[in-house]
PDB file of C-alpha atoms in Angstrom:
ATOM      1  CA  MET A   1      18.723   5.161   1.047  1.00  0.00           C
ATOM      2  CA  ARG A   2      20.188   4.312  -2.319  1.00  0.00           C
ATOM      3  CA  TYR A   3      23.778   5.083  -1.368  1.00  0.00           C
ATOM      4  CA  GLU A   4      23.801   4.226   2.323  1.00  0.00           C
ATOM      5  CA  TYR A   5      21.894   0.922   2.171  1.00  0.00           C
ATOM      6  CA  ALA A   6      22.140   0.034  -1.541  1.00  0.00           C
ATOM      7  CA  LEU A   7      18.333  -0.060  -1.770  1.00  0.00           C
ATOM      8  CA  LEU A   8      16.260   1.551  -4.468  1.00  0.00           C
ATOM      9  CA  PRO A   9      13.108   3.349  -3.325  1.00  0.00           C
ATOM     10  CA  SER A  10       9.854   1.811  -4.510  1.00  0.00           C
ATOM     11  CA  PRO A  11       7.255   3.771  -6.497  1.00  0.00           C
ATOM     12  CA  ASP A  12       5.116   3.883  -3.334  1.00  0.00           C
ATOM     13  CA  GLN A  13       7.968   5.481  -1.384  1.00  0.00           C
ATOM     14  CA  TYR A  14       8.412   8.078  -4.115  1.00  0.00           C
ATOM     15  CA  ALA A  15       4.672   8.775  -4.022  1.00  0.00           C
ATOM     16  CA  CYS A  16       4.865   9.230  -0.254  1.00  0.00           C
ATOM     17  CA  MET A  17       7.687  11.759  -0.625  1.00  0.00           C
ATOM     18  CA  VAL A  18       5.734  13.608  -3.315  1.00  0.00           C
ATOM     19  CA  ASP A  19       2.756  13.727  -0.948  1.00  0.00           C
ATOM     20  CA  LEU A  20       4.872  15.054   1.929  1.00  0.00           C
ATOM     21  CA  LEU A  21       6.526  17.723  -0.209  1.00  0.00           C
ATOM     22  CA  SER A  22       3.165  18.711  -1.675  1.00  0.00           C
ATOM     23  CA  ARG A  23       1.442  19.042   1.683  1.00  0.00           C
ATOM     24  CA  VAL A  24       4.007  21.546   2.948  1.00  0.00           C
ATOM     25  CA  GLY A  25       3.747  23.611  -0.217  1.00  0.00           C
ATOM     26  CA  ARG A  26       6.967  22.532  -1.936  1.00  0.00           C
ATOM     27  CA  LEU A  27       5.136  21.841  -5.174  1.00  0.00           C
ATOM     28  CA  LYS A  28       8.057  22.548  -7.477  1.00  0.00           C
ATOM     29  CA  ALA A  29      10.266  20.116  -5.536  1.00  0.00           C
ATOM     30  CA  ALA A  30       7.512  17.484  -5.682  1.00  0.00           C
ATOM     31  CA  TYR A  31       7.142  17.988  -9.441  1.00  0.00           C
ATOM     32  CA  GLU A  32      10.905  17.716  -9.928  1.00  0.00           C
ATOM     33  CA  LEU A  33      10.960  14.525  -7.852  1.00  0.00           C
ATOM     34  CA  ILE A  34       8.269  12.965 -10.033  1.00  0.00           C
ATOM     35  CA  ASN A  35      10.185  13.891 -13.170  1.00  0.00           C
ATOM     36  CA  SER A  36      13.439  12.483 -11.794  1.00  0.00           C
ATOM     37  CA  MET A  37      12.010   9.134 -10.677  1.00  0.00           C
ATOM     38  CA  PRO A  38      13.868   6.170 -12.209  1.00  0.00           C
ATOM     39  CA  VAL A  39      10.546   4.305 -12.443  1.00  0.00           C
ATOM     40  CA  GLU A  40       7.265   5.328 -14.058  1.00  0.00           C
ATOM     41  CA  PRO A  41       5.317   7.402 -11.507  1.00  0.00           C
ATOM     42  CA  HIS A  42       1.912   5.977 -10.693  1.00  0.00           C
ATOM     43  CA  ALA A  43      -1.413   7.658 -10.084  1.00  0.00           C
ATOM     44  CA  ALA A  44      -0.853   8.175  -6.341  1.00  0.00           C
ATOM     45  CA  ALA A  45       2.120  10.465  -6.925  1.00  0.00           C
ATOM     46  CA  TRP A  46       0.349  12.508  -9.591  1.00  0.00           C
ATOM     47  CA  GLY A  47      -2.853  12.607  -7.523  1.00  0.00           C
ATOM     48  CA  ALA A  48      -1.000  13.913  -4.469  1.00  0.00           C
ATOM     49  CA  LEU A  49       0.609  16.667  -6.505  1.00  0.00           C
ATOM     50  CA  LEU A  50      -2.627  17.631  -8.253  1.00  0.00           C
ATOM     51  CA  GLY A  51      -4.475  17.763  -4.939  1.00  0.00           C
ATOM     52  CA  ALA A  52      -1.791  20.016  -3.502  1.00  0.00           C
ATOM     53  CA  CYS A  53      -1.911  22.262  -6.583  1.00  0.00           C
ATOM     54  CA  LYS A  54      -5.606  22.746  -5.898  1.00  0.00           C
ATOM     55  CA  LEU A  55      -5.042  23.292  -2.167  1.00  0.00           C
ATOM     56  CA  HIS A  56      -2.268  25.838  -2.709  1.00  0.00           C
ATOM     57  CA  CYS A  57      -4.018  27.473  -5.715  1.00  0.00           C
ATOM     58  CA  ASN A  58      -1.133  26.784  -8.089  1.00  0.00           C
ATOM     59  CA  ILE A  59      -3.072  26.609 -11.335  1.00  0.00           C
ATOM     60  CA  GLU A  60      -0.028  26.839 -13.608  1.00  0.00           C
ATOM     61  CA  LEU A  61       1.640  23.759 -12.147  1.00  0.00           C
ATOM     62  CA  GLY A  62      -1.680  21.920 -12.027  1.00  0.00           C
ATOM     63  CA  VAL A  63      -2.209  22.535 -15.727  1.00  0.00           C
ATOM     64  CA  SER A  64       1.311  21.419 -16.592  1.00  0.00           C
ATOM     65  CA  CYS A  65       0.791  18.283 -14.493  1.00  0.00           C
ATOM     66  CA  ALA A  66      -2.395  17.509 -16.379  1.00  0.00           C
ATOM     67  CA  SER A  67      -0.520  16.400 -19.478  1.00  0.00           C
ATOM     68  CA  ASP A  68      -1.371  13.364 -21.539  1.00  0.00           C
ATOM     69  CA  SER A  69       1.573  11.446 -20.096  1.00  0.00           C
ATOM     70  CA  PHE A  70      -0.267  10.605 -16.893  1.00  0.00           C
ATOM     71  CA  THR A  71      -3.889  11.492 -17.665  1.00  0.00           C
ATOM     72  CA  GLU A  72      -4.212   8.186 -19.469  1.00  0.00           C
ATOM     73  CA  GLN A  73      -2.758   6.390 -16.441  1.00  0.00           C
ATOM     74  CA  LEU A  74      -5.229   8.107 -14.104  1.00  0.00           C
ATOM     75  CA  GLU A  75      -8.130   7.211 -16.390  1.00  0.00           C
ATOM     76  CA  LEU A  76      -7.060   3.566 -16.352  1.00  0.00           C
ATOM     77  CA  GLN A  77      -6.810   3.631 -12.547  1.00  0.00           C
ATOM     78  CA  PHE A  78     -10.286   5.174 -12.188  1.00  0.00           C
ATOM     79  CA  LEU A  79     -11.709   2.691 -14.695  1.00  0.00           C
ATOM     80  CA  SER A  80     -10.186  -0.166 -12.701  1.00  0.00           C
ATOM     81  CA  ASP A  81     -11.708   1.224  -9.486  1.00  0.00           C
ATOM     82  CA  GLU A  82     -15.124   1.569 -11.153  1.00  0.00           C
ATOM     83  CA  ILE A  83     -14.950  -2.029 -12.374  1.00  0.00           C
ATOM     84  CA  ASP A  84     -14.081  -3.225  -8.859  1.00  0.00           C
ATOM     85  CA  ILE A  85     -17.036  -1.296  -7.414  1.00  0.00           C
ATOM     86  CA  ALA A  86     -19.397  -2.643 -10.074  1.00  0.00           C
ATOM     87  CA  ILE A  87     -18.282  -6.219  -9.404  1.00  0.00           C
ATOM     88  CA  THR A  88     -18.704  -5.743  -5.650  1.00  0.00           C
ATOM     89  CA  ASP A  89     -22.167  -4.198  -6.095  1.00  0.00           C
ATOM     90  CA  HIS A  90     -23.187  -7.012  -8.436  1.00  0.00           C
ATOM     91  CA  GLY A  91     -22.025  -9.612  -5.916  1.00  0.00           C
ATOM     92  CA  GLU A  92     -23.958  -7.958  -3.104  1.00  0.00           C
ATOM     93  CA  ASN A  93     -27.096  -7.802  -5.262  1.00  0.00           C
ATOM     94  CA  GLN A  94     -26.764 -11.491  -6.100  1.00  0.00           C
ATOM     95  CA  ARG A  95     -26.536 -12.381  -2.402  1.00  0.00           C
ATOM     96  CA  LEU A  96     -29.626 -10.316  -1.633  1.00  0.00           C
ATOM     97  CA  GLU A  97     -31.690 -12.064  -4.299  1.00  0.00           C
ATOM     98  CA  VAL A  98     -30.923 -15.578  -3.021  1.00  0.00           C
TER      99      VAL A  98
END
């Protein structure tokens, strides 16, 4: 894609490739892809790889993936999701009280 069409893959496209590689058991290739990304990998890529590590019982790679470099990013993503849910729940409760 980069050489043939002069387009750079987006972080979402990298995450999709990580997910595909992970699902078929190519965990090492998925991990190498994450580490070679020219952009900062986001939570979807790490989550796909961690889920596959659990599915394929690869504890060693799962532990090495669970480093501080992306744990903080995952925590921020989960916190953001929890805030969105809390705001939605609060809005629904307000509508019910009226």
